[in-house]
Structure formats: C-alpha cells, structure tokens
Short mmCIF file of C-alpha atoms in Angstrom, two decimals:
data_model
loop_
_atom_site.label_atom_id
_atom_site.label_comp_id
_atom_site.label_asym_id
_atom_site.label_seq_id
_atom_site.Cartn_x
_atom_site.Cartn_y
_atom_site.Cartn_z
CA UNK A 1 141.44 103.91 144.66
CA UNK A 2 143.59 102.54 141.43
CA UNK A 3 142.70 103.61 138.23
CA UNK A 4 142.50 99.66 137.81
CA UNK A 5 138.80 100.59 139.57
CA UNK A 6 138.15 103.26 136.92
CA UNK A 7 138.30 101.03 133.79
CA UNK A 8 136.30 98.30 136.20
CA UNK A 9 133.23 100.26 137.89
CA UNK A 10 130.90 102.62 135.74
CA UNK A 11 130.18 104.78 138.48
CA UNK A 12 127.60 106.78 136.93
CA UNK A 13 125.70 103.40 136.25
CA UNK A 14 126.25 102.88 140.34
CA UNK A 15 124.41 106.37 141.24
CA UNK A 16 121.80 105.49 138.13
CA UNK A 17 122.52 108.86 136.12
CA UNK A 18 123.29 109.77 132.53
CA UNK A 19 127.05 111.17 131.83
CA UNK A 20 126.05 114.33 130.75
CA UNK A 21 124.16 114.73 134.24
CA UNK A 22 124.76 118.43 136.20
CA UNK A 23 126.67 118.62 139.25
CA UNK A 24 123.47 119.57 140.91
CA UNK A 25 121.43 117.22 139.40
CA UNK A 26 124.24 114.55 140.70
CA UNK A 27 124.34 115.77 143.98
CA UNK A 28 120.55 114.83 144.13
CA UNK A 29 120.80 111.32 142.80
CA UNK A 30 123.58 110.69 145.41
CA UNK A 31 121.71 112.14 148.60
CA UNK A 32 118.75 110.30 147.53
CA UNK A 33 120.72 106.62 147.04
CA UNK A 34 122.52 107.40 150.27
CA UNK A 35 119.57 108.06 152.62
CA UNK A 36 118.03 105.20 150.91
CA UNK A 37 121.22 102.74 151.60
CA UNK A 38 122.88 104.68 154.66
CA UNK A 39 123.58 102.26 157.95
CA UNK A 40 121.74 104.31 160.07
CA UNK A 41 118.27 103.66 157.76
CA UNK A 42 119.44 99.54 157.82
CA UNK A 43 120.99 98.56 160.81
CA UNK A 44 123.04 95.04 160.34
CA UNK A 45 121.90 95.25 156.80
CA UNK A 46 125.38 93.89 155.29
CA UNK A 47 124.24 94.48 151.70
CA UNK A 48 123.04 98.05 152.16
CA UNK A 49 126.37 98.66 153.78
CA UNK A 50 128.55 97.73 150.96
CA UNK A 51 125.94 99.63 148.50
CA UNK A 52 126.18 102.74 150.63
CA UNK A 53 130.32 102.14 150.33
CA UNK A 54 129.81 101.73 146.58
CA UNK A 55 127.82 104.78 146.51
CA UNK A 56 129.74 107.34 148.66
CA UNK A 57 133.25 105.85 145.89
CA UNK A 58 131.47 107.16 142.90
CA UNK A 59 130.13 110.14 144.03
CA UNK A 60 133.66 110.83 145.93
CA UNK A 61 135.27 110.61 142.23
CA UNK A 62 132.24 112.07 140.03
CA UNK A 63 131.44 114.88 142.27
CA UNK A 64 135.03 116.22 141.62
CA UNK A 65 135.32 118.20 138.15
CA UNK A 66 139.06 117.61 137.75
CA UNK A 67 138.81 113.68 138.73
CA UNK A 68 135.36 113.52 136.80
CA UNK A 69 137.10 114.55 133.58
CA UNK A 70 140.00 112.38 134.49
CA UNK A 71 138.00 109.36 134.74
CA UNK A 72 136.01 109.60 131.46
CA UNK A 73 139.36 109.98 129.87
CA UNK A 74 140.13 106.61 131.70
CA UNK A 75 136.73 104.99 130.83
CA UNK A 76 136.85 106.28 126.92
CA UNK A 77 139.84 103.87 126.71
CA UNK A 78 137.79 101.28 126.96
CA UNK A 79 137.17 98.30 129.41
CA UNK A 80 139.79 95.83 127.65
CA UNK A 81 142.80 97.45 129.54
CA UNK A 82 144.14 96.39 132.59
CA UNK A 83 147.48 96.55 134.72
CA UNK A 84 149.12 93.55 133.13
CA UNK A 85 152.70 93.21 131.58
CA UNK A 86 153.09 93.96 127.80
CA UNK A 87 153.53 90.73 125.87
CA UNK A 88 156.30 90.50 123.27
CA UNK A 89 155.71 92.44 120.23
CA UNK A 90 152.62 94.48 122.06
CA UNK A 91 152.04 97.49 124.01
CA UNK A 92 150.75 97.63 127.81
CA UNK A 93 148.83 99.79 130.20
CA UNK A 94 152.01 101.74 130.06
CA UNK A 95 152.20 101.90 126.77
CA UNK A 96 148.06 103.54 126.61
CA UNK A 97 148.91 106.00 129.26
CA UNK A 98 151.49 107.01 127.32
CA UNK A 99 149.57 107.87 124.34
CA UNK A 100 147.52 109.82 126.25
CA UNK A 101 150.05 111.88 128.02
CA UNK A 102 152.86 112.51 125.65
CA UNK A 103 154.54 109.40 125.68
CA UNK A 104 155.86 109.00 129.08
CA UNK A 105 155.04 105.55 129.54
CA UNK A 106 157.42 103.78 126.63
CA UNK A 107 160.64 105.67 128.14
CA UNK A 108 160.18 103.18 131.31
CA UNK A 109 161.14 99.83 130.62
CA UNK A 110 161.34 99.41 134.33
CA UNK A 111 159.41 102.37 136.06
CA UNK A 112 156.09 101.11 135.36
CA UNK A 113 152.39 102.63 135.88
CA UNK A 114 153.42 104.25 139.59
CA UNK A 115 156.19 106.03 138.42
CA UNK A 116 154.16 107.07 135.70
CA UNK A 117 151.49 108.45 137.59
CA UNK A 118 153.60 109.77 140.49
CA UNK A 119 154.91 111.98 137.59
CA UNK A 120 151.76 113.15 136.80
CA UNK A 121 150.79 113.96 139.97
CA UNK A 122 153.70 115.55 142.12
CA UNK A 123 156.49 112.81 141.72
CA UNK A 124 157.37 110.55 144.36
CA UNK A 125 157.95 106.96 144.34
CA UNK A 126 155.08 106.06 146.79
CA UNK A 127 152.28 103.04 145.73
CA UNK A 128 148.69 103.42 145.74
CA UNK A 129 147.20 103.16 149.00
CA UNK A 130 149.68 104.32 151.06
CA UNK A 131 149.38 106.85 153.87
CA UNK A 132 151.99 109.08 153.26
CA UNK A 133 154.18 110.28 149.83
CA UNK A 134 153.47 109.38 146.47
CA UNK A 135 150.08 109.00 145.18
CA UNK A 136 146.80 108.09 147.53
CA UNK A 137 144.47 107.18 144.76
CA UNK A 138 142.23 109.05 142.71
CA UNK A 139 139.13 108.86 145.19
CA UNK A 140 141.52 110.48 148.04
CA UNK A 141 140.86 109.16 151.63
CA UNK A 142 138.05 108.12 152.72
CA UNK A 143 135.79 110.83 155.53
CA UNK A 144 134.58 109.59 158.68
CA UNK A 145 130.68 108.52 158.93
CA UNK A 146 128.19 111.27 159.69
CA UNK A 147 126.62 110.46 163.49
CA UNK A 148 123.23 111.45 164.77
CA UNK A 149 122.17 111.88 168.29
CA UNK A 150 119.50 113.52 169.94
CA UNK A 151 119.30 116.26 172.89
CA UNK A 152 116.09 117.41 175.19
CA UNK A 153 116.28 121.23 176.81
CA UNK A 154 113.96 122.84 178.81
CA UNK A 155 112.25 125.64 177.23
CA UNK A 156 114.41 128.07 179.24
CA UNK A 157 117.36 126.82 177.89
CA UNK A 158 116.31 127.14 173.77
CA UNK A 159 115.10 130.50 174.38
CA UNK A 160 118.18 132.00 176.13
CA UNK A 161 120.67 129.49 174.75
CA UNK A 162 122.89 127.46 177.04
CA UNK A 163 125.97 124.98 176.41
CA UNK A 164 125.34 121.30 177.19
CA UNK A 165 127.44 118.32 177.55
CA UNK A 166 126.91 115.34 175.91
CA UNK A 167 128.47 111.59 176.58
CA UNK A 168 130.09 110.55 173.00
CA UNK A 169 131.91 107.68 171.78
CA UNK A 170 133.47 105.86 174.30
CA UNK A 171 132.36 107.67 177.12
CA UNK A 172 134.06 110.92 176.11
CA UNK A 173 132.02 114.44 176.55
CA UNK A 174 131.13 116.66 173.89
CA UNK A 175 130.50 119.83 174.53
CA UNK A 176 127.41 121.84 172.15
CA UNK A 177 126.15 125.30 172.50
CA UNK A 178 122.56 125.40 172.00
CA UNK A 179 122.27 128.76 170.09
CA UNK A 180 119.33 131.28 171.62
CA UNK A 181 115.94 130.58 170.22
CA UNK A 182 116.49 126.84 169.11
CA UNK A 183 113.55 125.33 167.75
CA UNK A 184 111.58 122.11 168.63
CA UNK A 185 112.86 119.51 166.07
CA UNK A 186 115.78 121.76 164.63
CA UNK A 187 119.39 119.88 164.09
CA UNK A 188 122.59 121.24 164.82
CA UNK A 189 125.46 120.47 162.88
CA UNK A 190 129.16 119.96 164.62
CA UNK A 191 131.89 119.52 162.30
CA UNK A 192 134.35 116.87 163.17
CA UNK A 193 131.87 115.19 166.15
CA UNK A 194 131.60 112.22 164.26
CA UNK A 195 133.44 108.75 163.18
CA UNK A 196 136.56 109.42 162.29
CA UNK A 197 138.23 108.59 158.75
CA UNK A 198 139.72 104.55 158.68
CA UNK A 199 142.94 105.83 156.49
CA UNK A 200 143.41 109.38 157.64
CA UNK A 201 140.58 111.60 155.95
CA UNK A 202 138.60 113.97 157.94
CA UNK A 203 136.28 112.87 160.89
CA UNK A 204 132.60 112.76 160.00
CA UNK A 205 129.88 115.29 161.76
CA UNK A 206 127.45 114.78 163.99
CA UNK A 207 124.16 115.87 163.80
CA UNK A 208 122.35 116.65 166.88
CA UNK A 209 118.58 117.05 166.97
CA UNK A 210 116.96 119.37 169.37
CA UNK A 211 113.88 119.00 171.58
CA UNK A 212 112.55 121.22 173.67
CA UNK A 213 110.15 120.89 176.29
CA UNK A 214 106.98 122.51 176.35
CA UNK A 215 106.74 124.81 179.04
CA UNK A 216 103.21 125.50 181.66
CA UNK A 217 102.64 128.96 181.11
CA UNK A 218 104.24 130.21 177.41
CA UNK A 219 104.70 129.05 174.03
CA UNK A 220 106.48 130.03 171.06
CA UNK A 221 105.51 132.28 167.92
CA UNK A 222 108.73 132.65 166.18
CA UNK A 223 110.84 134.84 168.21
CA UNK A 224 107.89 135.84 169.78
CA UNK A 225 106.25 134.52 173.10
CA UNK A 226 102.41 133.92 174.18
CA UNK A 227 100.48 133.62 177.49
CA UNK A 228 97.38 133.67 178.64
CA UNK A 229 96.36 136.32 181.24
CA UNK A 230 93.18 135.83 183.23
CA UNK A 231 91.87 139.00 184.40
CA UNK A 232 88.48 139.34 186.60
CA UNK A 233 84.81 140.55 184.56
CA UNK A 234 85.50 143.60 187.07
CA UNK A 235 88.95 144.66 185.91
CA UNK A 236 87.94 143.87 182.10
CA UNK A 237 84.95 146.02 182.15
CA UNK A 238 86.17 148.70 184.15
CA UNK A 239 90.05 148.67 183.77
CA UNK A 240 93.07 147.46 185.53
CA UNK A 241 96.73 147.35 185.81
CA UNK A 242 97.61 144.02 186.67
CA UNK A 243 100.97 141.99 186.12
CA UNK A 244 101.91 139.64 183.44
CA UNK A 245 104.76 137.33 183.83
CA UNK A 246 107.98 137.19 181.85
CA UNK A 247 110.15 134.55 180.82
CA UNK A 248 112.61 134.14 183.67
CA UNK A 249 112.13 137.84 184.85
CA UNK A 250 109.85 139.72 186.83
CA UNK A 251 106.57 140.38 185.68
CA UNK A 252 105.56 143.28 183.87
CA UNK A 253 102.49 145.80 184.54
CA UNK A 254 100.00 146.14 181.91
CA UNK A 255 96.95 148.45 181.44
CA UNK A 256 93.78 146.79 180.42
CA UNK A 257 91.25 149.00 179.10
CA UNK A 258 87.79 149.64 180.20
CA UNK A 259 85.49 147.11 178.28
CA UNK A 260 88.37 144.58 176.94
CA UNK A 261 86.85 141.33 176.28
CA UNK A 262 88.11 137.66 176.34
CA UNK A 263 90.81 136.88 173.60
CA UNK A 264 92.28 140.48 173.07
CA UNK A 265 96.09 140.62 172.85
CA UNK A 266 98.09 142.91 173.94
CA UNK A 267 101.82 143.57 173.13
CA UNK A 268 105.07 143.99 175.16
CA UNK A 269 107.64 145.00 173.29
CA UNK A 270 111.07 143.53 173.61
CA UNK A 271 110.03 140.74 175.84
CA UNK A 272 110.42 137.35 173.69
CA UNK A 273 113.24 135.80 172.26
CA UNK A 274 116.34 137.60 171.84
CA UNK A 275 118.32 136.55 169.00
CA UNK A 276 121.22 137.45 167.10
CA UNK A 277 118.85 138.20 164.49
CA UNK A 278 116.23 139.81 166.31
CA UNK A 279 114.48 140.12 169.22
CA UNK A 280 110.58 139.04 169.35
CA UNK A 281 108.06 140.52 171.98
CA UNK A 282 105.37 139.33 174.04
CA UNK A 283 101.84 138.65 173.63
CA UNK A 284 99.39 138.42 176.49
CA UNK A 285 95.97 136.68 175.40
CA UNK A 286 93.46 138.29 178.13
CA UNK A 287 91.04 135.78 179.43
CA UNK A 288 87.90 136.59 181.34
CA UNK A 289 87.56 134.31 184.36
CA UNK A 290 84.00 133.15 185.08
CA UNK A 291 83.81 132.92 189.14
CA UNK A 292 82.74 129.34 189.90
CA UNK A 293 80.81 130.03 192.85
CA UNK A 294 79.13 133.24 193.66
CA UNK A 295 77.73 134.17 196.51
CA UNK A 296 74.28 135.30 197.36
CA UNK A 297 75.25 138.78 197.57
CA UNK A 298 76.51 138.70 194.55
CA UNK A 299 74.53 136.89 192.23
CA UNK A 300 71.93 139.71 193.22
CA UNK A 301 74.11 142.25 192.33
CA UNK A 302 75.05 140.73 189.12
CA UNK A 303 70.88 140.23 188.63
CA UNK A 304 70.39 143.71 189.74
CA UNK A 305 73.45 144.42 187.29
CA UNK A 306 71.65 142.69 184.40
CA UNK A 307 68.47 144.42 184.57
CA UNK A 308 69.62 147.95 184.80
CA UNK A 309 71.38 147.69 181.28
CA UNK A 310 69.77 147.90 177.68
CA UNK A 311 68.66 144.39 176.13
CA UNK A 312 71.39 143.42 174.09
CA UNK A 313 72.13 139.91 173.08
CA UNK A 314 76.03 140.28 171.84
CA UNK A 315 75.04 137.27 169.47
CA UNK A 316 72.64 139.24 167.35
CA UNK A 317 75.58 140.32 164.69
CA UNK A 318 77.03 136.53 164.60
CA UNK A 319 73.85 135.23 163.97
CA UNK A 320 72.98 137.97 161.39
CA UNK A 321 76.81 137.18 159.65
CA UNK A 322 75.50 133.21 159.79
CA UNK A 323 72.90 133.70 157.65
CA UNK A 324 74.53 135.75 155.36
#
C-alpha cells in the first residue's frame, strides 16, 4: 500500500476507534468488525467483502507500532498532500518528505518519492507493489484467508487420539492429528491449511471443528469416564465381584460391598482419558436391576423375605428432611 493511501484513508475512523486507543483495546475493535463483516458470516455479500478488505488494511498498518507511528507522522501532514509534481516556484511531496527526514527529498531533482523511500527503507530502486526488491508498501503483503471446516470422530478416536485425512481445496488431502481427549465442539487450529496469500504473504489457517460421537455405554467427565453398571438386588445386598467394562480394553473386576445401593460410584483409577496432561479414571454408577418377571417361587421368597425383616420405610428421613 502507497503512502498516497495514508494521507487518503483514516484508518482508525475505518475500525471506529479513538487514536490514543491501546493495542489491546484495538485488537478488540478489529476482531469484532471482522466477524461482523468476514465472507464466511455473508456469503456473496459484495459490500461486506470489500468492508472486511478495508478492515483487515487498517488493522494490518495500525496493529504495527513502528508503521502505526509512521502513519500518524504521514496523517499529521495533513490531507492536502498528494504525489503530484512541484509547480514552479513551490515545493512537492518530495519536498514535505524531505522536511521530515533531513532533507533528502530536495537533493533529487530526478529521483523522486521511490528513491526517496527506498532510501529510507533498505535502498533499492524497486516501485511500490512489486514482488520482489525495493519497497512492498507499508501494509506488507497481504495473508491468505482463514478457512473453516468441520470433522466427526467416533468417541474412540477423541479419547485415544488418531490422525485423520481430510479432502481440501481442490481435491488435495490434509492430513490432522486429533490430539487424545478432544472435546465435543473444540477447534483445532493448522497453520498454513488455509487460502493462500494473492501477492506472496503467508497462507491463511484453517480451523477445524471437532465432533465427536456419543458413544452407547460411556460418557465423558473431563478426563474422566462414566458408566453405568447394573448389578442384581442379590449381589448389592450381599456382595459381589463382577466386571465392569473399559474403554477399548478388557473389563475390569470390581468389589461391590454388602448393602451398596442404586447410584453409588465407585472409582478405577487410571482408567479414563490419558492425556499429555493427565490421565482421568473411571467411574462406575451401580444400578440395581428390578427383575421384570418373577417367578412364583420367588415372589414368595421375596414375601417371605419382606416379613422376616424390621418395618422400615427407607422414606421416613426424606419425608422428615421435606418438611423441614
């Protein structure tokens, strides 16, 4: 971008910020403008385009200290100025640049504002604009469009971690690593995935968004994972081992203790997801199963069962908590 732009464009009137704004303050108004105007949010929306574009130049020049100062040095010389020749008897763009850098720009009767500024800025007789030597323009070259896409795993997959391949642009395969313990909705950045730069800059990302599948039998707790174990009124009143299933392993014994009743969980440590930043456990829910049909036998036993105990109604104490 020419500093013909600079005098032109009040960039902090195109992000809608003071001049004395913070660079985190900026950084706000610009993500805020740009989700608001970005393609993505207005497909075929030619307008929002080009205000995006307008948006994504300021911030490129403002977000920048060294170009930020630069360009309210260019500004605080006023709108008037422009690159025109010097009329007889007057001084030109030159001739202002050269005021404010030692008085370079009067020793040129023929050099004019690029040699000027490929003094400044490491010599070199190349023109704005161009894609190699010389100066490129203040705002530098422009980065490649961020791209987002979206992935489904299986629940398998999130919790151990697994590489994928995905179909790109064009056709061509990417290939992601979905990190171990990846959570339902959670994005994935991958530098240099996305569209790449129209004049040489660096390619944009692309931003992947994870889902994961639920899966019939555990779910997640942070790095830690749930079931629920059914276990008989026999075993939970008089004790069992019985086996609980693991995540893609074999199961697991477990004691259950005499008298355990529905919705007690027990632990098994190390058995959730392992992560580079931990490893969870897992957590078995016991559930008494209710028979659905008993037999004649045993509903007599069960009576039998019922009238050799004390009268207790294990309701008293909720009822007694209800009322307060």
């Amino acid at each position: 971008m020419a500093s013909q732009d600079w005098f032109e464009k009040d960039f902090y009137k195109v992000l809608g910020v003071d001049k004395s704004i913070t660079p985190a303050d900026l950084k706000k108004a610009y993500r805020k403008l740009a989700r608001q105007y970005h393609p993505d949010s207005n497909p075929g929306d030619a307008k929002a385009e080009a205000r995006f574009k307008e948006i994504s130049e300021a911030y490129s020049v403002l977000s920048d200290e060294e170009q930020r100062r630069e360009y309210d040095q260019v500004r605080a010389m006023g709108s008037g100025a422009r690159f025109t020749a010097a009329g007889p008897g007057q001084g030109g763009f030159e001739d202002v640049f050269g005021s404010m850098f030692g008085g370079a720009g009067r020793g040129r009767a023929r050099g004019g504002f690029e040699d000027l500024l490929g003094g400044m800025f490491g010599g070199g007789n190349g023109g704005f604009g161009q894609t190699s030597g010389g100066f490129r323009g203040f705002g530098g070259p422009t980065p490649g469009r961020d791209v987002t896409a979206a992935v489904t795993v299986d629940f398998l997959t999130a919790t151990h971690g697994d590489t994928v391949t995905l179909s790109g642009g064009g056709g061509k395969p990417i290939t992601v690593r979905i990190p171990a313990g990846v959570t339902d909705g959670q994005k994935l950045k991958l530098r240099g995935k996305g569209e790449p730069s129209p004049d040489g800059g660096e390619a944009g990302d692309l931003v992947l968004t994870v889902n994961v599948s639920k899966h019939p039998v555990f779910e997640r707790d942070g790095l830690n994972l749930k079931v629920n174990v059914p276990v008989t009124f026999a075993e939970a009143a008089l004790g069992a081992t019985i086996e609980v299933p693991t995540l893609g392993g074999e199961p697991v014994r477990m004691k259950i203790a005499p008298g355990t009743s529905s919705g007690r969980v027990l632990r098994v440590k190390g058995r959730g997801v392992a992560t580079p930043r931990g490893t969870g456990d897992l957590l078995a829910r016991v559930e008494v199963a209710v028979p659905n049909h008993l037999t004649a036998a045993q509903k007599e036993a069960l009576e039998r069962f019922q009238a050799s105990g004390p009268a207790e109604n294990p309701r008293d104490d909720l009822i007694a908590k209800a009322r307060g």
